[in-house]
């Protein structure tokens, strides 16, 4: 073990944690909102669009995240560039930072997976409560926001927690498209003296600590929502 | 003017013709009990009144506000629902809200009351259905079926509706809890509010109903005051049905 290396590298790796978090939080914020809408549209069985979304979700669940990242990184700029040409404009795609492509891929991934979680959570809330809300004159939006969604979220929280922790680990793949998050930074620092073992130990510990913290956070959220879950999941 | 007026209500689910032209005219303050065998369309009829199921044909009018079932606007349905309230067989209380919040909910979101006033009104109504201060902050899952249904009745009452629709309000209850809920419904009836009640409780119908309607196969077979329909029914089908429930109840 090269302890001096570890002491020297650790602060550098820790400095990369915000990059990892930024990707995870951005992908979650956008991806889960999209996921919720996908779930609502699919549950409403809007003809046409719900089939399209079903295909999208099933495709996304089948494709490995690395491939998705490569597609976003290599194919997306070409597509945007040629789209630009088709409308008679030359768009400079080289200026777009790699992290944006990585986030795009992660957003799509999160949208698909979270939509499945939301779909089953929405399905677990008894239809009768929606009808009761209508019967007292509430609009669909009021009923969703005040009655159905809070219960669906309570049911979804444990699975969303798992999805988020998985995503934090998934961000390490952004290393393949040149984003200097935790893994890539450790890899880079290890290179000169081939301190790979030390680098991997440190990254593992960091991911473990992050996981433990977020599992705890989601557990607390889950418990505080439990008071009415007994009925919501029945 | 009739409080509730249904004309020529037809409803199908797919190829299944469930309601086959129902007409009904209910005056203010009437308590109408609807009886009929399982599958005769009683629940469906109640649900077409507040458009939880829109009828395919006919019209619904409550307090003179008339909606054509074939071509109705969303805003009309909301308006109609604000004039009616419903008490469900399975209570359908909002599981994420306390009893107090359940009852306040429509006042706050639909009628835009401020929280203080809504809370005061809700506490008053809950006391009337026998749910005191000690139960206000319980979640539905923490209450007995009878308590839940009484909260359901309070939730319906608080909107001061023109008519309350009850769909078998006691049939999901343990037998020993049926009495307290029927007692509550009876007290509500005595306030003079117009009610339509689907129930198999014959004794309750005899005592509380101003009119009994017997339905079968999606049509009204016979109707009249309870002593006529329940004691001296004219139609063979009504007699047969009454014999059957009196025998199973005994
Ligand atoms: N949403 C629906 N989709 C398809 N069929 C339905 C639907 N709702 C009711 N039905 C059918 O309509 C018929 C009448 O049902 P309804 O619930 O109105 O009967 P009911 O008189 O209330 O019976 P019960 O005494 O058992 O409650 C039944 O055959 C039922 O299967
Ligand atoms: Mg029924």
XYZ file of C-alpha atoms and ligand atoms in Angstrom:
516
model
C 0.000 0.000 0.000
C 1.245 3.400 -0.996
C -0.126 5.460 1.899
C 1.501 8.730 0.923
C -0.192 8.392 -2.462
C -3.519 7.757 -0.801
C -3.185 10.783 1.478
C -2.278 12.917 -1.468
C -4.954 11.604 -3.800
C -7.865 11.510 -1.367
C -8.543 15.277 -1.308
C -8.420 15.323 -5.114
C -10.926 12.491 -5.359
C -13.186 14.118 -2.784
C -13.136 17.262 -4.911
C -14.746 15.206 -7.689
C -17.721 14.212 -5.507
C -19.714 17.333 -6.524
C -19.385 16.321 -10.179
C -20.859 12.919 -9.363
C -23.633 14.531 -7.321
C -24.364 17.098 -9.954
C -24.925 14.377 -12.545
C -27.009 12.285 -10.159
C -29.181 15.128 -8.926
C -29.712 16.608 -12.399
C -30.613 13.210 -13.848
C -32.954 12.533 -10.942
C -34.669 15.916 -11.035
C -35.389 15.789 -14.738
C -35.639 12.021 -15.159
C -38.102 11.392 -12.353
C -40.431 14.178 -13.464
C -40.418 12.686 -16.950
C -40.918 9.269 -15.377
C -43.949 10.475 -13.450
C -45.516 11.876 -16.614
C -44.760 8.688 -18.534
C -46.467 6.727 -15.760
C -49.519 9.009 -15.736
C -49.898 8.916 -19.519
C -49.479 5.149 -19.661
C -52.009 4.667 -16.887
C -54.479 6.936 -18.672
C -53.983 4.618 -21.685
C -53.949 7.571 -24.080
C -53.991 5.742 -27.415
C -50.869 6.005 -29.567
C -48.639 7.874 -27.158
C -48.901 5.240 -24.446
C -47.766 2.517 -26.830
C -44.847 4.670 -27.944
C -43.878 5.215 -24.303
C -44.194 1.507 -23.555
C -41.721 0.772 -26.346
C -39.393 3.509 -25.091
C -39.421 2.131 -21.553
C -38.868 -1.428 -22.652
C -36.015 -0.358 -24.957
C -34.348 1.667 -22.206
C -34.558 -1.208 -19.792
C -32.822 -3.464 -22.275
C -29.913 -1.260 -23.268
C -26.754 -1.233 -21.103
C -26.047 2.182 -19.601
C -22.548 2.306 -21.129
C -23.990 1.902 -24.598
C -26.500 4.604 -23.865
C -23.695 6.922 -22.804
C -21.780 6.171 -25.987
C -24.877 6.822 -28.075
C -25.423 10.143 -26.327
C -21.769 11.100 -26.609
C -21.061 10.071 -30.193
C -24.404 9.941 -31.956
C -26.172 12.912 -30.399
C -23.657 15.578 -31.552
C -23.702 14.191 -35.097
C -27.484 14.188 -35.066
C -27.672 17.761 -33.791
C -25.063 18.844 -36.317
C -26.824 17.316 -39.284
C -30.171 18.607 -38.015
C -28.556 22.055 -37.942
C -27.407 21.659 -41.543
C -30.880 20.554 -42.610
C -32.325 23.822 -41.356
C -29.422 25.677 -42.975
C -27.344 26.360 -39.890
C -23.955 25.117 -38.831
C -24.208 24.348 -35.091
C -20.931 24.109 -33.199
C -21.323 20.926 -31.193
C -17.705 20.694 -30.077
C -18.335 23.354 -27.443
C -20.892 21.257 -25.581
C -19.316 19.782 -22.420
C -19.235 16.000 -22.170
C -21.122 16.078 -18.882
C -24.251 17.301 -20.685
C -24.266 14.232 -22.916
C -23.735 12.030 -19.897
C -26.625 13.691 -18.071
C -28.851 13.277 -21.132
C -28.198 9.554 -21.141
C -28.789 9.297 -17.390
C -32.021 11.296 -17.645
C -33.419 8.875 -20.214
C -32.362 5.941 -18.072
C -33.963 7.411 -14.951
C -37.131 8.397 -16.819
C -37.655 4.802 -17.908
C -36.893 3.118 -14.603
C -38.685 5.642 -12.405
C -41.765 5.473 -14.645
C -42.108 1.782 -13.819
C -41.835 2.524 -10.107
C -44.414 5.319 -10.338
C -46.726 3.189 -12.438
C -46.951 0.420 -9.913
C -47.144 2.899 -7.019
C -50.048 4.712 -8.684
C -51.725 1.377 -9.248
C -51.495 0.557 -5.559
C -53.691 3.509 -4.570
C -57.286 2.371 -4.450
C -59.396 3.771 -7.322
C -62.224 4.417 -4.849
C -60.361 7.359 -3.334
C -60.151 9.052 -6.716
C -63.900 8.583 -7.129
C -64.515 9.947 -3.643
C -62.451 13.013 -4.548
C -64.518 13.490 -7.719
C -67.732 12.987 -5.762
C -66.981 16.007 -3.576
C -66.344 18.141 -6.653
C -62.569 18.016 -6.931
C -60.996 18.301 -10.366
C -58.695 15.593 -11.651
C -55.641 17.757 -10.954
C -56.759 18.505 -7.387
C -57.458 14.840 -6.734
C -54.072 13.801 -8.094
C -52.063 16.400 -6.215
C -53.843 16.168 -2.871
C -54.915 12.543 -2.645
C -53.346 10.141 -5.116
C -49.774 11.382 -5.628
C -48.868 11.709 -1.919
C -49.893 8.093 -1.385
C -48.161 6.901 -4.534
C -44.968 8.655 -3.429
C -45.124 7.000 -0.039
C -45.297 3.627 -1.754
C -42.577 4.561 -4.249
C -40.007 5.924 -1.786
C -38.162 2.681 -0.972
C -37.787 1.790 -4.652
C -36.832 5.339 -5.592
C -34.151 5.182 -2.894
C -32.709 2.066 -4.484
C -32.882 3.667 -7.910
C -31.030 6.769 -6.687
C -28.220 4.838 -5.039
C -27.906 2.766 -8.218
C -27.726 5.975 -10.210
C -24.896 7.383 -8.068
C -22.915 4.270 -8.874
C -24.042 4.453 -12.505
C -22.528 7.915 -12.869
C -19.115 6.248 -12.666
C -19.692 5.079 -16.239
C -19.541 8.703 -17.378
C -15.812 8.139 -17.062
C -15.988 6.393 -20.450
C -17.058 9.602 -22.132
C -14.487 11.739 -20.385
C -16.328 13.216 -17.421
C -13.988 13.655 -14.470
C -16.229 12.405 -11.681
C -15.026 10.242 -8.771
C -13.951 7.152 -10.711
C -12.273 8.959 -13.574
C -10.384 11.229 -11.193
C -9.089 8.270 -9.174
C -8.112 6.481 -12.357
C -6.205 9.509 -13.596
C -4.347 9.993 -10.314
C -3.385 6.312 -10.210
C -1.899 6.343 -13.684
C 1.657 7.735 -13.130
C 2.742 5.198 -10.511
C 0.128 2.517 -11.278
C -1.511 2.894 -7.847
C -4.708 1.238 -9.119
C -5.386 -0.924 -6.060
C -5.218 2.094 -3.757
C -7.363 4.154 -6.112
C -10.050 1.472 -6.334
C -10.103 1.001 -2.567
C -10.644 4.703 -2.063
C -13.399 4.986 -4.680
C -15.141 1.940 -3.236
C -15.114 3.439 0.245
C -16.457 6.736 -1.070
C -19.318 5.076 -2.974
C -20.096 2.929 0.062
C -20.291 5.945 2.343
C -22.536 7.790 -0.121
C -24.771 4.709 -0.382
C -25.060 4.336 3.355
C -25.950 7.997 3.803
C -28.630 7.951 1.137
C -30.090 4.650 2.275
C -30.448 6.266 5.660
C -32.092 9.369 4.201
C -34.608 7.315 2.242
C -35.282 5.123 5.278
C -36.143 8.152 7.351
C -38.415 9.413 4.572
C -40.053 6.005 4.327
C -40.727 5.848 8.055
C -42.167 9.318 8.226
C -44.581 8.374 5.442
C -45.531 5.058 7.029
C -48.362 6.356 9.156
C -50.853 5.928 6.329
C -49.041 3.371 4.208
C -50.807 0.505 5.902
C -53.898 1.363 3.913
C -52.253 2.708 0.795
C -50.523 -0.575 0.058
C -53.322 -2.883 1.197
C -89.728 21.617 -8.985
C -88.181 18.216 -8.420
C -84.879 18.147 -6.549
C -83.533 15.285 -8.650
C -84.893 14.443 -12.064
C -83.635 11.560 -14.176
C -85.050 11.084 -17.639
C -84.632 8.050 -19.835
C -81.243 6.983 -18.453
C -79.512 4.339 -20.563
C -76.119 2.877 -19.802
C -74.126 0.058 -21.361
C -70.742 -1.378 -20.514
C -69.536 -2.716 -23.842
C -72.349 -4.933 -25.185
C -73.904 -5.167 -21.749
C -77.018 -3.013 -21.604
C -77.264 -2.287 -17.853
C -79.716 0.609 -17.465
C -82.659 0.461 -19.856
C -84.444 3.772 -19.645
C -84.823 4.828 -16.026
C -87.017 7.806 -15.129
C -87.080 9.173 -11.621
C -88.363 12.359 -10.072
C -87.525 13.092 -6.458
C -88.922 15.962 -4.426
C -87.019 17.962 -1.860
C -86.692 16.156 1.477
C -87.590 12.725 0.116
C -85.709 9.676 1.327
C -85.784 7.195 -1.528
C -84.636 3.638 -0.881
C -83.684 1.582 -3.917
C -83.939 -2.194 -3.658
C -83.149 -4.845 -6.198
C -81.222 -8.025 -6.829
C -77.478 -8.021 -7.384
C -76.573 -6.819 -10.853
C -79.842 -4.978 -11.398
C -77.955 -1.704 -11.900
C -78.510 0.097 -8.572
C -74.896 1.163 -8.136
C -74.640 2.105 -11.786
C -77.758 4.264 -11.489
C -76.359 6.167 -8.503
C -73.061 6.649 -10.336
C -74.774 8.119 -13.382
C -76.348 10.786 -11.144
C -72.957 12.298 -10.242
C -71.313 11.192 -13.495
C -68.783 8.802 -11.962
C -70.210 6.808 -14.860
C -71.698 8.995 -17.569
C -74.929 7.570 -18.957
C -75.093 7.032 -22.716
C -78.473 8.634 -23.060
C -80.925 10.715 -21.047
C -80.497 13.641 -18.724
C -79.762 14.319 -15.072
C -81.034 17.376 -13.282
C -80.299 18.426 -9.708
C -82.000 21.519 -8.263
C -82.883 22.621 -11.755
C -79.335 22.287 -13.105
C -79.770 19.950 -16.042
C -77.026 18.029 -17.809
C -77.521 16.123 -21.027
C -75.716 12.786 -20.666
C -74.814 12.570 -24.342
C -73.089 15.915 -24.607
C -71.794 17.130 -21.290
C -68.955 19.499 -20.586
C -66.366 18.960 -17.848
C -67.444 22.161 -16.141
C -71.051 20.930 -16.008
C -69.994 17.704 -14.344
C -67.990 19.579 -11.714
C -70.973 21.841 -11.087
C -73.308 18.842 -10.762
C -70.919 17.095 -8.391
C -70.844 20.166 -6.196
C -74.592 19.797 -5.729
C -74.380 16.110 -4.813
C -72.411 13.961 -2.395
C -71.871 10.236 -2.182
C -71.330 7.730 0.604
C -69.554 4.619 -0.599
C -69.868 0.975 0.348
C -66.141 0.802 1.124
C -66.020 4.280 2.703
C -63.252 5.400 0.308
C -61.756 7.780 2.847
C -58.529 9.504 1.854
C -55.898 7.277 3.432
C -53.236 10.001 3.579
C -55.437 12.323 5.601
C -56.750 12.257 9.139
C -60.473 12.052 9.804
C -60.575 15.799 10.363
C -58.642 16.463 7.144
C -60.894 14.091 5.222
C -63.929 16.113 6.176
C -62.224 19.503 5.660
C -60.721 18.598 2.313
C -63.545 19.612 -0.007
C -64.227 22.817 1.907
C -60.619 23.861 1.469
C -59.947 22.710 -2.106
C -63.386 23.005 -3.649
C -65.104 25.752 -1.703
C -61.897 27.695 -0.929
C -62.614 28.135 2.771
C -59.705 29.190 4.925
C -58.326 26.431 7.111
C -59.648 27.770 10.418
C -63.245 28.007 9.243
C -63.080 24.648 7.501
C -61.702 23.032 10.633
C -64.416 24.506 12.801
C -67.151 23.332 10.434
C -65.612 19.863 10.186
C -65.356 19.423 13.943
C -69.017 20.370 14.280
C -70.188 17.899 11.633
C -67.986 15.123 13.031
C -69.551 15.639 16.451
C -72.971 15.238 14.846
C -72.050 11.807 13.466
C -70.648 10.820 16.850
C -66.933 11.273 16.199
C -65.570 13.358 19.059
C -62.354 15.292 19.600
C -60.445 12.167 20.577
C -60.764 10.697 17.059
C -60.077 13.765 14.915
C -56.412 13.104 14.307
C -56.673 9.396 13.603
C -55.986 8.059 10.128
C -58.770 6.000 8.534
C -56.766 2.789 8.966
C -56.820 3.345 12.737
C -60.631 3.377 12.977
C -63.363 0.741 12.963
C -65.494 0.340 9.848
C -68.413 1.992 11.584
C -66.313 5.004 12.532
C -64.905 5.209 9.015
C -68.351 5.164 7.483
C -69.585 7.845 9.863
C -66.599 9.965 8.797
C -67.622 9.238 5.203
C -71.091 10.551 5.988
C -69.587 13.668 7.595
C -67.464 14.226 4.488
C -70.629 14.135 2.392
C -72.648 16.346 4.745
C -70.143 19.158 5.059
C -70.719 20.339 1.500
C -74.359 20.934 2.324
C -75.342 19.025 -0.833
C -78.782 19.110 -2.422
C -78.859 15.323 -2.445
C -76.757 12.581 -0.847
C -76.318 9.273 -2.628
C -75.703 6.236 -0.398
C -74.508 3.010 -2.036
C -75.006 0.121 0.385
C -73.476 2.135 3.232
C -73.639 -0.726 5.741
C -72.965 -3.837 3.689
C -69.188 -3.863 4.257
C -69.624 -3.549 8.027
C -69.425 -6.184 10.718
C -72.987 -6.927 11.840
C -72.519 -5.345 15.252
C -71.525 -2.017 13.633
C -74.469 -1.777 11.232
C -76.805 -0.296 13.860
C -74.678 2.750 14.685
C -74.304 3.689 11.027
C -77.999 3.229 10.250
C -78.751 5.376 13.283
C -76.499 8.108 11.875
C -78.143 7.917 8.450
C -81.553 8.110 10.063
C -80.516 11.240 11.941
C -79.329 12.763 8.678
C -82.666 11.910 7.043
C -84.496 13.721 9.827
C -82.714 16.970 8.966
C -84.801 17.044 5.803
C -82.007 16.568 3.299
C -82.889 14.716 0.095
C -81.382 11.231 0.010
C -81.213 8.241 -2.305
C -80.168 5.090 -0.476
C -79.349 1.724 -2.006
C -79.627 -0.826 0.782
C -80.863 -4.292 1.666
C -81.883 -3.193 5.173
C -85.651 -3.668 4.969
C -86.360 -2.544 8.524
C -84.459 0.675 7.868
C -86.401 1.235 4.650
C -89.710 0.730 6.447
C -88.824 3.220 9.112
C -86.980 5.940 7.217
C -87.957 5.838 3.542
C -90.592 8.090 2.110
C -90.548 6.012 -1.053
C -89.229 2.599 -2.017
C -88.173 1.762 -5.558
C -87.720 -1.826 -6.681
C -85.371 -2.275 -9.638
C -84.616 -5.290 -11.741
C -82.811 -5.787 -15.024
C -81.978 -2.109 -15.369
C -85.558 -0.903 -15.023
C -87.832 0.294 -12.271
C -90.360 -2.476 -11.657
C -92.451 -0.876 -8.970
C -92.387 2.083 -6.579
C -94.430 3.628 -3.807
C -94.557 4.276 -0.064
C -92.700 1.683 2.014
C -95.831 0.143 3.536
C -97.159 -0.552 0.027
C -94.024 -1.880 -1.609
C -92.606 -3.739 1.364
C -95.837 -5.099 2.792
C -98.208 -5.367 -0.158
C -96.105 -5.476 -3.315
C -98.120 -5.802 -6.542
C -95.465 -7.316 -8.785
C -94.521 -10.974 -8.513
C -90.832 -10.135 -8.924
C -90.922 -7.732 -5.991
C -92.633 -10.351 -3.792
C -90.111 -12.978 -4.720
C -87.183 -10.650 -4.013
C -88.572 -9.584 -0.631
C -89.235 -13.173 0.394
C -85.673 -14.014 -0.468
C -84.053 -11.294 1.630
C -86.415 -11.671 4.533
C -85.567 -15.355 4.627
C -81.818 -14.798 4.454
C -81.951 -12.004 7.013
C -83.942 -14.112 9.464
N -67.264 -0.580 -14.881
C -67.978 -1.637 -15.331
N -67.572 -2.305 -16.434
C -68.283 -3.351 -16.907
N -69.412 -3.824 -16.343
C -69.862 -3.209 -15.236
C -69.178 -2.085 -14.675
N -69.846 -1.676 -13.570
C -70.913 -2.511 -13.462
N -70.925 -3.428 -14.453
C -71.946 -4.460 -14.652
O -73.201 -3.847 -14.600
C -74.150 -4.683 -13.954
C -74.862 -3.908 -12.875
O -73.919 -3.594 -11.859
P -74.302 -2.745 -10.577
O -73.067 -2.669 -9.775
O -74.941 -1.477 -10.983
O -75.367 -3.682 -9.868
P -75.990 -3.550 -8.436
O -77.468 -3.561 -8.621
O -75.400 -2.403 -7.708
O -75.568 -4.936 -7.758
P -75.099 -5.260 -6.258
O -76.354 -5.420 -5.445
O -74.365 -6.538 -6.402
O -74.243 -4.120 -5.789
C -73.391 -5.882 -13.450
O -73.647 -6.957 -14.318
C -71.942 -5.467 -13.523
O -71.129 -6.564 -13.820
Mg -74.117 -2.217 -6.042
